[in-house]
Each structure stands twice: as structure tokens, then as C-alpha cells.
Amino acid sequence: MSQLRAVALNELVLDPARLYRDAWGLLTAGTREDFNSMTVSWGCFGELWGKPVTQVFVRDSRYTFEFMDKSDYFTVCFFEKKMRPQLMVLGSQSGRDMDKMHASGFTPVFFPHGIAYEEAVLCLVCRKLYAHNFSKENFYDQEIYQEIYGEGGFHREFIAEVEKAYVRA
Ligand SMILES: Cc1cc2nc3c(=O)[nH]c(=O)nc-3n(C[C@H](O)[C@H](O)[C@H](O)COP(=O)(O)O)c2cc1C
């Protein structure tokens, strides 16, 4: 039986910068039969359109990008710091080239919407609301554009409603 229990969103005290930047997240999209996960450390939480939202930024070259595009839902899972080695593997190798889940040793949990991991301390189930691609003309700070996108590619921003949260029991 899963150790993850559902909690009301207003019970959560989230420190967005700490969660994404310091704890890193594991973003997962797809179906029970076919899904993929990648590590993310760029992300935001907030309120938009009267809903609690998160934003994640997925580069077009990622295999996960294809799953994000096709899925109505995705999850972001957060882990204890001791899981960093696994998150480093999931954030440096592509699911195109390896069986990531087998290599990470994480145990998938299949929610009615979204796939999370048993080893996580916090899992957020997110429903996509909006997506758009960053573009050169819209950067007020062209130095960032040059530094991050100067050699090609872009990130797609996904804004999603945080519908459900699960924490370790
Ligand atoms: C700590 C860390 C944070 C990362 N954050 C992001 C991110 O926010 N957005 C992104 O597109 N890639 C990010 N990456 C890179 C992807 O996780 C990496 O390219 C991954 O191998 C993609 O896997 P995939 O091809 O199976 O989707 C991060 C990697 C690490 C190690």
C-alpha cells in the first residue's frame, strides 16, 4: 500500500525557491504504459486565474517535452536530499537512451491523474492550463537570451493548476 497520503492544499507550507532550486523536483508526464521523468530546478508557485498554480520550464530537446505536450496532467515530486544522486541521473541522461526508471530504483505510483513516486516526500498533481515558448523578441534582458538560448532551442513554459498534493504518511 502506498505511503503517500492526500493533503488539502491549504495545509501545505511551500517555499518555492527552496523546493525547486534547492530540493529539485522530478517532473513526470505520460500514461501508465508510457511515461517519462526528468529533474527540474526551475519552477514557480503562485496564484493565477483564481487558482493555485505552478510553472515549469521544459526545453524542447528533452524527451519529457513530448510527454508534456501530449498529457493533460503532470506531476512534480520532491525528495529528501539523500536522493540527489538518483535525481542527478534522471537530470543528466535521457529516457530516449536508457530505462531511466529502472536505473533510478524509484517506484511509480499511479494516481487517477498522473504518475508519481513512492519515495517522494511531496507529490503535486498538476493540470495543464497554458503553455507558451520563450522567444528572443520578448526578452527585455537580451543577455539572458544569449546565455541560455544563444545556441538554439527554447524552453516551453507550462502553467498548471495544482489540483492535488500528497505527502509521505
Ligand atoms: C538539477 C537539475 C535541474 C534541471 N532543471 C531543468 C529544468 O528546469 N528544465 C529543463 O528543461 N531541464 C532541466 N534539467 C535538465 C534535464 O533534467 C535533463 O536534460 C534530462 O536528462 C532530460 O531527460 P529526458 O530527455 O528523459 O526528458 C535539469 C537537470 C538537473 C540535473
Coordinates of C-alpha atoms and ligand atoms in Angstrom, one line a residue:
M1 CA 0.0 0.0 0.0
S2 CA 1.3 3.5 -0.8
Q3 CA 2.8 5.6 2.0
L4 CA 1.6 8.7 0.2
R5 CA -1.5 10.4 1.8
A6 CA -3.6 13.2 0.2
V7 CA -3.5 16.6 2.0
A8 CA -5.5 19.7 1.4
L9 CA -3.5 22.3 -0.5
N10 CA -4.0 24.9 2.3
E11 CA -2.2 22.6 4.7
L12 CA 1.0 22.9 2.7
V13 CA 3.6 25.5 3.5
L14 CA 5.7 25.8 0.4
D15 CA 8.9 27.7 0.0
P16 CA 9.0 27.9 -3.8
A17 CA 12.6 28.8 -4.2
R18 CA 13.8 26.2 -1.8
L19 CA 11.7 23.5 -3.3
Y20 CA 12.6 23.9 -6.9
R21 CA 16.1 25.4 -6.6
D22 CA 17.5 23.5 -3.6
A23 CA 15.4 20.4 -3.3
W24 CA 15.0 19.9 -7.1
G25 CA 11.8 18.4 -8.5
L26 CA 11.1 15.3 -10.6
L27 CA 8.7 16.1 -13.4
T28 CA 6.7 13.2 -14.8
A29 CA 4.2 13.1 -17.7
G30 CA 2.7 10.4 -19.8
T31 CA 0.4 7.4 -19.3
R32 CA 0.7 4.2 -17.1
E33 CA 2.0 2.4 -20.2
D34 CA 4.4 5.1 -21.4
F35 CA 5.8 7.9 -19.2
N36 CA 9.0 9.8 -18.6
S37 CA 10.6 11.8 -15.9
M38 CA 13.2 14.5 -15.7
T39 CA 14.8 16.6 -12.9
V40 CA 13.8 20.2 -12.8
S41 CA 15.1 23.1 -10.7
W42 CA 13.4 26.0 -12.4
G43 CA 9.9 26.5 -11.3
C44 CA 7.5 28.8 -9.5
F45 CA 4.4 28.6 -7.4
G46 CA 1.7 31.2 -7.1
E47 CA -1.9 32.2 -7.8
L48 CA -3.2 32.9 -11.3
W49 CA -6.7 33.0 -12.8
G50 CA -8.0 32.4 -9.2
K51 CA -6.2 29.1 -9.0
P52 CA -3.1 27.8 -7.2
V53 CA -0.6 27.2 -9.9
T54 CA 2.9 26.0 -10.6
Q55 CA 5.0 26.9 -13.6
V56 CA 7.7 24.6 -15.0
F57 CA 10.1 25.2 -17.9
V58 CA 10.9 22.3 -20.2
R59 CA 13.5 22.6 -23.0
D60 CA 12.3 21.4 -26.4
S61 CA 15.2 18.9 -26.6
R62 CA 14.0 16.9 -23.6
Y63 CA 12.3 13.6 -24.2
T64 CA 9.9 14.6 -21.4
F65 CA 8.8 17.6 -23.6
E66 CA 7.0 15.2 -25.9
F67 CA 5.1 13.7 -22.9
M68 CA 4.3 17.1 -21.5
D69 CA 2.8 18.2 -24.8
K70 CA 0.5 15.1 -25.0
S71 CA -0.6 14.9 -21.4
D72 CA -3.3 16.9 -19.7
Y73 CA -1.7 16.2 -16.3
F74 CA 1.8 16.0 -15.0
T75 CA 3.3 15.6 -11.5
V76 CA 6.2 17.2 -9.7
C77 CA 7.7 15.1 -6.9
F78 CA 10.1 16.4 -4.3
F79 CA 12.5 14.1 -2.3
E80 CA 14.9 14.2 0.6
K81 CA 18.4 15.4 -0.2
K82 CA 19.8 11.9 0.0
M83 CA 18.0 11.1 -3.3
R84 CA 20.2 13.6 -5.2
P85 CA 22.3 11.0 -6.9
Q86 CA 19.2 9.5 -8.5
L87 CA 17.9 12.9 -9.4
M88 CA 21.2 13.7 -11.0
V89 CA 20.9 10.6 -13.2
L90 CA 17.4 11.5 -14.2
G91 CA 18.6 15.0 -14.9
S92 CA 21.6 14.2 -17.0
Q93 CA 20.5 11.2 -19.1
S94 CA 17.6 11.0 -21.5
G95 CA 14.8 8.5 -21.4
R96 CA 15.5 8.2 -25.2
D97 CA 18.7 6.4 -24.4
M98 CA 18.1 4.5 -21.2
D99 CA 15.4 2.9 -19.0
K100 CA 15.5 5.7 -16.5
M101 CA 13.1 4.4 -14.0
H102 CA 14.8 1.1 -13.7
A103 CA 18.1 2.8 -13.2
S104 CA 16.8 5.2 -10.6
G105 CA 15.2 2.5 -8.5
F106 CA 12.2 4.7 -7.8
T107 CA 8.8 3.0 -7.5
P108 CA 6.0 4.6 -9.6
V109 CA 2.6 5.3 -8.0
F110 CA -0.3 5.6 -10.5
F111 CA -2.9 8.2 -9.4
P112 CA -6.2 8.6 -11.2
H113 CA -4.4 11.5 -13.0
G114 CA -0.6 11.5 -13.1
I115 CA 2.2 9.2 -12.1
A116 CA 4.3 9.9 -9.0
Y117 CA 6.9 8.1 -6.9
E118 CA 6.6 6.3 -3.7
E119 CA 9.9 7.6 -2.4
A120 CA 8.9 11.3 -2.7
V121 CA 8.1 13.4 0.4
L122 CA 5.8 15.6 -1.6
C123 CA 3.9 15.0 -4.9
L124 CA 1.9 17.6 -6.7
V125 CA -0.7 16.6 -9.3
C126 CA -0.9 19.4 -11.8
R127 CA -3.4 20.0 -14.6
K128 CA -2.1 22.0 -17.6
L129 CA -3.8 25.3 -18.2
Y130 CA -1.5 27.1 -20.6
A131 CA 1.8 26.8 -22.4
H132 CA 4.0 29.0 -24.5
N133 CA 7.5 29.2 -25.8
F134 CA 10.0 31.8 -24.9
S135 CA 11.1 33.9 -27.8
K136 CA 14.0 36.3 -28.5
E137 CA 11.8 39.4 -29.1
N138 CA 10.1 39.1 -25.7
F139 CA 13.3 39.2 -23.7
Y140 CA 13.9 42.6 -22.0
D141 CA 17.2 41.2 -20.9
Q142 CA 19.0 40.0 -24.0
E143 CA 21.9 38.8 -22.0
I144 CA 19.8 36.0 -20.6
Y145 CA 18.6 35.2 -24.1
Q146 CA 22.2 35.0 -25.4
E147 CA 23.4 33.0 -22.4
I148 CA 20.6 30.4 -22.3
Y149 CA 19.3 30.3 -25.9
G150 CA 22.1 31.7 -28.0
E151 CA 23.0 28.3 -29.4
G152 CA 19.4 27.4 -30.2
G153 CA 16.5 25.7 -28.6
F154 CA 14.0 27.2 -26.2
H155 CA 12.1 26.4 -23.0
R156 CA 8.3 26.0 -23.1
E157 CA 6.6 27.4 -20.0
F158 CA 3.8 25.2 -18.7
I159 CA 1.3 26.8 -16.3
A160 CA -0.7 24.3 -14.4
E161 CA -3.3 24.2 -11.6
V162 CA -2.0 22.3 -8.6
E163 CA -5.0 20.0 -8.2
K164 CA -3.8 17.6 -5.5
A165 CA -1.0 17.2 -3.1
Y166 CA 0.3 14.0 -1.5
V167 CA 2.8 13.8 1.4
R168 CA 4.5 10.8 3.0
A169 CA 2.4 9.4 5.7
Ligands
LIG1 C1 19.4 19.9 -11.0 C2 18.9 19.8 -12.4 C3 17.9 20.7 -12.8 C4 17.3 20.7 -14.1 N1 16.3 21.6 -14.4 C5 15.8 21.6 -15.6 C6 14.7 22.4 -15.9 O1 14.1 23.2 -15.1 N2 14.2 22.4 -17.2 C7 14.7 21.6 -18.2 O2 14.3 21.7 -19.4 N3 15.8 20.8 -17.9 C8 16.3 20.8 -16.7 N4 17.3 19.9 -16.4 C9 17.8 19.0 -17.4 C10 17.0 17.7 -17.6 O3 16.6 17.2 -16.4 C11 17.9 16.7 -18.4 O4 18.2 17.3 -19.7 C12 17.2 15.4 -18.6 O5 18.3 14.4 -18.9 C13 16.1 15.3 -19.6 O6 15.7 14.0 -19.7 P1 14.7 13.4 -20.8 O7 15.4 13.6 -22.1 O8 14.5 12.0 -20.5 O9 13.5 14.2 -20.7 C14 17.8 19.9 -15.1 C15 18.9 19.0 -14.7 C16 19.4 18.9 -13.4 C17 20.5 18.0 -13.1

